[in-house]
PDB file of C-alpha atoms in Angstrom:
ATOM      1  CA  ASN A 219     100.292 179.974  57.684  1.00 84.00           C
ATOM      2  CA  ILE A 220     101.795 177.595  55.142  1.00 88.00           C
ATOM      3  CA  PHE A 221      98.812 175.384  55.560  1.00 92.00           C
ATOM      4  CA  CYS A 222      96.652 178.435  54.618  1.00 93.00           C
ATOM      5  CA  ALA A 223      98.266 179.480  51.613  1.00 92.00           C
ATOM      6  CA  VAL A 224      97.968 175.736  50.500  1.00 94.00           C
ATOM      7  CA  ALA A 225      94.197 175.863  50.857  1.00 96.00           C
ATOM      8  CA  LEU A 226      93.887 179.167  49.431  1.00 95.00           C
ATOM      9  CA  GLY A 227      96.055 177.581  46.058  1.00 95.00           C
ATOM     10  CA  LEU A 228      93.826 174.530  46.111  1.00 95.00           C
ATOM     11  CA  SER A 229      90.621 176.800  46.518  1.00 97.00           C
ATOM     12  CA  GLN A 230      91.926 178.560  43.183  1.00 96.00           C
ATOM     13  CA  HIS A 231      92.627 175.261  41.472  1.00 96.00           C
ATOM     14  CA  THR A 232      96.531 175.493  41.688  1.00 96.00           C
ATOM     15  CA  ALA A 233      98.183 172.363  41.048  1.00 95.00           C
ATOM     16  CA  LEU A 234      99.503 170.564  43.939  1.00 94.00           C
ATOM     17  CA  GLY A 235     102.891 170.287  42.403  1.00 94.00           C
ATOM     18  CA  LYS A 236     103.034 173.918  41.750  1.00 95.00           C
ATOM     19  CA  ILE A 237     102.117 174.931  45.337  1.00 94.00           C
ATOM     20  CA  ALA A 238     104.933 172.573  46.626  1.00 94.00           C
ATOM     21  CA  ARG A 239     107.492 174.009  44.431  1.00 94.00           C
ATOM     22  CA  ALA A 240     106.555 177.858  46.052  1.00 92.00           C
ATOM     23  CA  VAL A 241     106.433 176.511  49.325  1.00 91.00           C
ATOM     24  CA  ALA A 242     109.901 174.935  49.058  1.00 91.00           C
ATOM     25  CA  ARG A 243     111.671 178.569  47.723  1.00 90.00           C
ATOM     26  CA  VAL A 244     110.392 180.130  51.301  1.00 85.00           C
ATOM     27  CA  ASN A 245     113.525 180.290  53.345  1.00 82.00           C
ATOM     28  CA  LEU A 246     112.371 182.697  56.128  1.00 81.00           C
ATOM     29  CA  ILE A 247     109.768 185.562  56.651  1.00 86.00           C
ATOM     30  CA  PRO A 248     111.594 188.418  57.575  1.00 89.00           C
ATOM     31  CA  GLY A 249     110.972 189.243  61.462  1.00 93.00           C
ATOM     32  CA  ARG A 250     109.715 185.709  62.108  1.00 93.00           C
ATOM     33  CA  MET A 251     112.266 183.786  64.052  1.00 94.00           C
ATOM     34  CA  GLU A 252     114.802 185.150  61.870  1.00 95.00           C
ATOM     35  CA  PHE A 253     118.276 183.842  63.059  1.00 95.00           C
ATOM     36  CA  ILE A 254     121.394 185.990  63.089  1.00 94.00           C
ATOM     37  CA  PRO A 255     124.698 184.423  63.849  1.00 91.00           C
ATOM     38  CA  ALA A 256     127.214 186.498  65.859  1.00 93.00           C
ATOM     39  CA  PHE A 257     130.883 186.159  66.118  1.00 89.00           C
ATOM     40  CA  VAL A 258     132.331 188.726  68.862  1.00 85.00           C
ATOM     41  CA  LYS A 259     136.306 188.972  70.053  1.00 76.00           C
ATOM     42  CA  THR A 260     136.498 188.838  74.030  1.00 71.00           C
ATOM     43  CA  SER A 261     138.653 191.178  75.629  1.00 69.00           C
ATOM     44  CA  ALA A 262     141.322 188.298  75.916  1.00 71.00           C
ATOM     45  CA  GLY A 263     141.282 188.074  72.054  1.00 73.00           C
ATOM     46  CA  GLU A 264     139.102 184.773  71.917  1.00 77.00           C
ATOM     47  CA  GLN A 265     136.255 184.512  69.594  1.00 83.00           C
ATOM     48  CA  LYS A 266     132.963 184.049  71.180  1.00 87.00           C
ATOM     49  CA  GLU A 267     129.774 182.628  69.206  1.00 92.00           C
ATOM     50  CA  PHE A 268     126.593 183.150  70.239  1.00 94.00           C
ATOM     51  CA  THR A 269     123.074 183.517  68.292  1.00 95.00           C
ATOM     52  CA  VAL A 270     120.399 186.440  68.009  1.00 97.00           C
ATOM     53  CA  VAL A 271     116.708 185.924  67.096  1.00 97.00           C
ATOM     54  CA  VAL A 272     114.625 188.691  66.041  1.00 98.00           C
ATOM     55  CA  ASP A 273     110.819 187.902  66.031  1.00 97.00           C
ATOM     56  CA  TYR A 274     107.754 189.683  65.840  1.00 97.00           C
ATOM     57  CA  ALA A 275     105.935 188.029  69.059  1.00 97.00           C
ATOM     58  CA  HIS A 276     104.059 190.633  70.895  1.00 95.00           C
ATOM     59  CA  THR A 277     101.219 188.538  72.577  1.00 96.00           C
ATOM     60  CA  PRO A 278     101.506 186.240  75.646  1.00 97.00           C
ATOM     61  CA  ASP A 279     100.971 183.143  73.599  1.00 97.00           C
ATOM     62  CA  SER A 280     103.553 183.817  70.748  1.00 97.00           C
ATOM     63  CA  LEU A 281     105.978 185.070  73.009  1.00 98.00           C
ATOM     64  CA  ARG A 282     105.870 181.717  75.086  1.00 97.00           C
ATOM     65  CA  LYS A 283     105.984 179.753  71.978  1.00 97.00           C
ATOM     66  CA  VAL A 284     109.111 181.638  70.614  1.00 97.00           C
ATOM     67  CA  TYR A 285     110.866 181.071  74.193  1.00 96.00           C
ATOM     68  CA  GLN A 286     109.842 177.499  74.569  1.00 95.00           C
ATOM     69  CA  THR A 287     111.045 176.542  70.871  1.00 94.00           C
ATOM     70  CA  LEU A 288     114.360 178.390  71.785  1.00 94.00           C
ATOM     71  CA  ARG A 289     114.979 176.755  75.042  1.00 88.00           C
ATOM     72  CA  GLU A 290     114.812 173.327  73.504  1.00 78.00           C
ATOM     73  CA  PRO A 291     117.479 171.348  74.901  1.00 65.00           C
ATOM     74  CA  VAL A 292     120.497 170.630  72.731  1.00 59.00           C
ATOM     75  CA  THR A 293     123.269 167.885  72.678  1.00 53.00           C
ATOM     76  CA  SER A 294     126.629 169.302  73.292  1.00 55.00           C
ATOM     77  CA  ASN A 295     129.462 166.800  73.861  1.00 55.00           C
ATOM     78  CA  GLN A 296     127.139 164.187  74.466  1.00 52.00           C
ATOM     79  CA  LEU A 297     125.305 166.223  77.086  1.00 53.00           C
ATOM     80  CA  LEU A 298     121.987 167.791  77.012  1.00 53.00           C
ATOM     81  CA  GLN A 299     122.083 171.503  77.503  1.00 60.00           C
ATOM     82  CA  VAL A 300     119.315 174.141  77.995  1.00 63.00           C
ATOM     83  CA  ARG A 301     120.387 177.246  76.049  1.00 77.00           C
ATOM     84  CA  LYS A 302     120.353 180.502  78.159  1.00 92.00           C
ATOM     85  CA  LEU A 303     118.320 183.125  76.886  1.00 96.00           C
ATOM     86  CA  ILE A 304     118.931 187.000  76.985  1.00 97.00           C
ATOM     87  CA  CYS A 305     115.584 188.629  76.228  1.00 97.00           C
ATOM     88  CA  VAL A 306     115.037 192.142  75.129  1.00 98.00           C
ATOM     89  CA  LEU A 307     111.202 192.832  75.519  1.00 96.00           C
ATOM     90  CA  GLY A 308     108.837 195.741  75.325  1.00 96.00           C
ATOM     91  CA  SER A 309     104.925 196.204  74.875  1.00 96.00           C
ATOM     92  CA  ALA A 310     102.902 198.687  72.708  1.00 95.00           C
ATOM     93  CA  GLY A 311     101.209 201.766  74.365  1.00 94.00           C
ATOM     94  CA  GLY A 312      98.486 203.663  73.190  1.00 89.00           C
ATOM     95  CA  GLY A 313      96.318 202.154  75.984  1.00 84.00           C
ATOM     96  CA  ARG A 314      95.791 198.920  73.969  1.00 79.00           C
ATOM     97  CA  ASP A 315      96.013 195.620  76.036  1.00 88.00           C
ATOM     98  CA  LYS A 316      97.447 196.622  78.832  1.00 95.00           C
ATOM     99  CA  TRP A 317      96.287 193.558  80.529  1.00 95.00           C
ATOM    100  CA  LYS A 318      98.999 191.591  78.477  1.00 97.00           C
ATOM    101  CA  ARG A 319     101.918 193.566  80.045  1.00 97.00           C
ATOM    102  CA  PRO A 320     102.423 191.846  83.466  1.00 97.00           C
ATOM    103  CA  GLU A 321     101.748 188.530  81.517  1.00 97.00           C
ATOM    104  CA  LEU A 322     104.757 189.257  79.372  1.00 97.00           C
ATOM    105  CA  GLY A 323     106.841 189.831  82.169  1.00 96.00           C
ATOM    106  CA  LYS A 324     105.783 186.593  83.903  1.00 96.00           C
ATOM    107  CA  ILE A 325     106.594 184.677  80.815  1.00 96.00           C
ATOM    108  CA  ALA A 326     109.991 186.153  80.382  1.00 96.00           C
ATOM    109  CA  ALA A 327     110.647 185.374  84.073  1.00 94.00           C
ATOM    110  CA  GLU A 328     109.986 181.712  83.470  1.00 93.00           C
ATOM    111  CA  PHE A 329     112.275 181.252  80.387  1.00 94.00           C
ATOM    112  CA  CYS A 330     114.849 184.058  80.270  1.00 95.00           C
ATOM    113  CA  SER A 331     118.173 184.172  82.470  1.00 93.00           C
ATOM    114  CA  ARG A 332     118.351 187.916  81.887  1.00 95.00           C
ATOM    115  CA  VAL A 333     115.523 190.122  80.749  1.00 96.00           C
ATOM    116  CA  ILE A 334     116.221 193.910  79.287  1.00 97.00           C
ATOM    117  CA  LEU A 335     112.868 196.076  79.205  1.00 98.00           C
ATOM    118  CA  THR A 336     112.819 198.458  76.456  1.00 98.00           C
ATOM    119  CA  ASN A 337     110.411 200.494  74.053  1.00 96.00           C
ATOM    120  CA  GLU A 338     108.380 198.900  71.471  1.00 96.00           C
ATOM    121  CA  ASP A 339     105.588 201.461  70.131  1.00 96.00           C
ATOM    122  CA  PRO A 340     104.920 203.668  73.143  1.00 96.00           C
ATOM    123  CA  TYR A 341     102.629 206.222  70.997  1.00 96.00           C
ATOM    124  CA  ASP A 342     101.626 208.773  73.507  1.00 95.00           C
ATOM    125  CA  GLU A 343     102.224 206.800  76.803  1.00 96.00           C
ATOM    126  CA  ASN A 344     104.873 207.093  79.355  1.00 95.00           C
ATOM    127  CA  PRO A 345     107.434 204.452  78.227  1.00 95.00           C
ATOM    128  CA  ASP A 346     108.713 204.253  81.634  1.00 96.00           C
ATOM    129  CA  GLN A 347     105.042 203.205  82.838  1.00 96.00           C
ATOM    130  CA  ILE A 348     104.768 200.597  80.056  1.00 97.00           C
ATOM    131  CA  LEU A 349     108.152 199.159  81.656  1.00 97.00           C
ATOM    132  CA  SER A 350     106.866 199.232  84.950  1.00 96.00           C
ATOM    133  CA  ASP A 351     103.783 197.270  84.117  1.00 97.00           C
ATOM    134  CA  ILE A 352     105.576 194.603  82.269  1.00 97.00           C
ATOM    135  CA  LYS A 353     107.965 194.129  85.329  1.00 96.00           C
ATOM    136  CA  SER A 354     105.115 193.953  87.691  1.00 95.00           C
ATOM    137  CA  GLY A 355     104.671 190.320  86.323  1.00 95.00           C
ATOM    138  CA  VAL A 356     108.168 189.217  87.265  1.00 91.00           C
ATOM    139  CA  THR A 357     107.695 187.447  90.570  1.00 83.00           C
ATOM    140  CA  SER A 358     111.432 185.872  90.589  1.00 76.00           C
ATOM    141  CA  ASN A 359     113.906 187.900  92.722  1.00 70.00           C
ATOM    142  CA  GLN A 360     116.436 185.777  91.142  1.00 69.00           C
ATOM    143  CA  LEU A 361     115.987 187.072  87.629  1.00 79.00           C
ATOM    144  CA  LEU A 362     118.079 190.056  86.405  1.00 87.00           C
ATOM    145  CA  VAL A 363     115.874 192.445  85.113  1.00 93.00           C
ATOM    146  CA  THR A 364     116.993 195.982  83.490  1.00 95.00           C
ATOM    147  CA  SER A 365     114.862 198.717  82.092  1.00 96.00           C
ATOM    148  CA  ILE A 366     116.378 200.677  79.333  1.00 97.00           C
ATOM    149  CA  PRO A 367     113.809 202.783  77.181  1.00 96.00           C
ATOM    150  CA  ASP A 368     116.232 203.416  74.342  1.00 97.00           C
ATOM    151  CA  ARG A 369     115.982 200.124  72.332  1.00 98.00           C
ATOM    152  CA  ARG A 370     119.263 200.595  70.484  1.00 98.00           C
ATOM    153  CA  GLU A 371     120.795 200.835  73.951  1.00 98.00           C
ATOM    154  CA  ALA A 372     118.807 197.856  75.256  1.00 98.00           C
ATOM    155  CA  ILE A 373     120.076 195.803  72.161  1.00 98.00           C
ATOM    156  CA  ARG A 374     123.514 197.011  72.658  1.00 97.00           C
ATOM    157  CA  MET A 375     123.559 195.927  76.466  1.00 97.00           C
ATOM    158  CA  ALA A 376     122.050 192.269  75.365  1.00 97.00           C
ATOM    159  CA  LEU A 377     124.722 191.768  73.047  1.00 96.00           C
ATOM    160  CA  ARG A 378     127.646 192.713  75.334  1.00 93.00           C
ATOM    161  CA  GLN A 379     126.125 190.448  77.855  1.00 93.00           C
ATOM    162  CA  ALA A 380     125.940 187.279  75.793  1.00 94.00           C
ATOM    163  CA  GLN A 381     128.174 184.544  76.509  1.00 91.00           C
ATOM    164  CA  ALA A 382     129.177 181.587  73.854  1.00 90.00           C
ATOM    165  CA  GLY A 383     126.278 179.626  73.170  1.00 90.00           C
ATOM    166  CA  ASP A 384     123.761 182.171  74.462  1.00 94.00           C
ATOM    167  CA  ILE A 385     120.758 183.556  72.580  1.00 96.00           C
ATOM    168  CA  VAL A 386     119.892 186.938  72.436  1.00 97.00           C
ATOM    169  CA  VAL A 387     115.799 187.203  71.641  1.00 98.00           C
ATOM    170  CA  ILE A 388     114.639 190.400  70.405  1.00 98.00           C
ATOM    171  CA  THR A 389     110.986 190.487  70.145  1.00 98.00           C
ATOM    172  CA  GLY A 390     108.183 192.687  69.623  1.00 97.00           C
ATOM    173  CA  LYS A 391     108.924 194.532  66.403  1.00 97.00           C
ATOM    174  CA  GLY A 392     110.100 191.976  63.846  1.00 96.00           C
ATOM    175  CA  ALA A 393     110.557 193.523  60.639  1.00 95.00           C
ATOM    176  CA  GLU A 394     108.504 196.823  61.484  1.00 96.00           C
ATOM    177  CA  PRO A 395     110.004 199.875  59.769  1.00 97.00           C
ATOM    178  CA  TRP A 396     109.498 202.181  62.602  1.00 96.00           C
ATOM    179  CA  ILE A 397     108.701 202.870  66.239  1.00 97.00           C
ATOM    180  CA  ALA A 398     105.501 204.484  66.885  1.00 96.00           C
ATOM    181  CA  GLY A 399     105.890 207.543  69.076  1.00 95.00           C
ATOM    182  CA  PRO A 400     103.920 210.319  70.444  1.00 94.00           C
ATOM    183  CA  ARG A 401     101.690 212.476  68.621  1.00 94.00           C
ATOM    184  CA  GLY A 402     101.713 210.360  65.435  1.00 94.00           C
ATOM    185  CA  THR A 403     105.726 210.314  65.262  1.00 96.00           C
ATOM    186  CA  LYS A 404     107.381 207.758  63.429  1.00 96.00           C
ATOM    187  CA  ILE A 405     110.844 206.814  63.878  1.00 95.00           C
ATOM    188  CA  PRO A 406     112.552 204.734  61.271  1.00 97.00           C
ATOM    189  CA  TRP A 407     113.695 201.445  62.752  1.00 97.00           C
ATOM    190  CA  ASN A 408     114.695 198.002  61.900  1.00 97.00           C
ATOM    191  CA  ASP A 409     115.769 195.448  64.615  1.00 98.00           C
ATOM    192  CA  LYS A 410     117.988 193.338  62.147  1.00 97.00           C
ATOM    193  CA  GLU A 411     119.896 196.497  61.009  1.00 97.00           C
ATOM    194  CA  ILE A 412     120.321 197.683  64.324  1.00 97.00           C
ATOM    195  CA  VAL A 413     121.812 194.212  65.554  1.00 97.00           C
ATOM    196  CA  GLY A 414     124.198 194.217  62.714  1.00 96.00           C
ATOM    197  CA  GLU A 415     125.339 197.890  63.513  1.00 96.00           C
ATOM    198  CA  GLU A 416     125.957 196.775  67.134  1.00 96.00           C
ATOM    199  CA  LEU A 417     127.583 193.679  66.313  1.00 95.00           C
ATOM    200  CA  ALA A 418     130.107 195.586  64.036  1.00 93.00           C
ATOM    201  CA  ARG A 419     131.078 198.039  66.883  1.00 91.00           C
ATOM    202  CA  LEU A 420     131.661 195.015  69.247  1.00 87.00           C
ATOM    203  CA  LYS A 421     134.180 193.118  66.609  1.00 75.00           C
TER     204      LYS A 421
END
C-alpha cells in the first residue's frame, strides 16, 4: 500500500522528500494489525498481560498472513517460543464467496490454539449455517472450536480464556462501523471499542 502511494505521489511530481515525511507520520491504519495491550487481574489477584490484535483479514490469503506474522517465534529467557493464538473468526453471508468458509477454518486449525467462530456480516443468511461451513474445514480433533454467533460474547470468551503471553486475534471486521444483518439492517459496531469495554469488565 505504501509503495502504491509513493508511486502515485511520484506520478504527480511530488518531491520524494515530502513523500518520505508523509509516510513517516503514518503510525497505523485503523483495523489493520491494530495491537491492543491487555492487562487483567487473575482470580488470585495477580496481573496477566496478553495482546489483542484486530485485523480486517477476511480472505484465506490475508488470514494466513496475519496468523503467520503473529506466530513468529519470539525470544523469551533465551528460548525461542511460539506465541499461542486464540482466534475469533467469522465469514460474511449474503451468499458470497461460500467456497472460502472451509478454507478459513482449515487455516485457523493450522495456526490457532483455540478458535471461536462468530458472526461477521450475516446479511440474510442463517448465521449458524455460516459457522457450520467454516467449521467443516477444521480437520483436527485436537483443536478446541466453539461457535458463539453473538460477536460480543465471542470476544468476551476469547479475552477470558487468554493467558499471559497469548495473542487474541479478532479478524473479519477491522474498523468497520457496523454489522450487516437481515433485510438491510446495520448494527453499530466497532471491534476495538468492544474489546476495550470487555477488558474493562475483566479488570
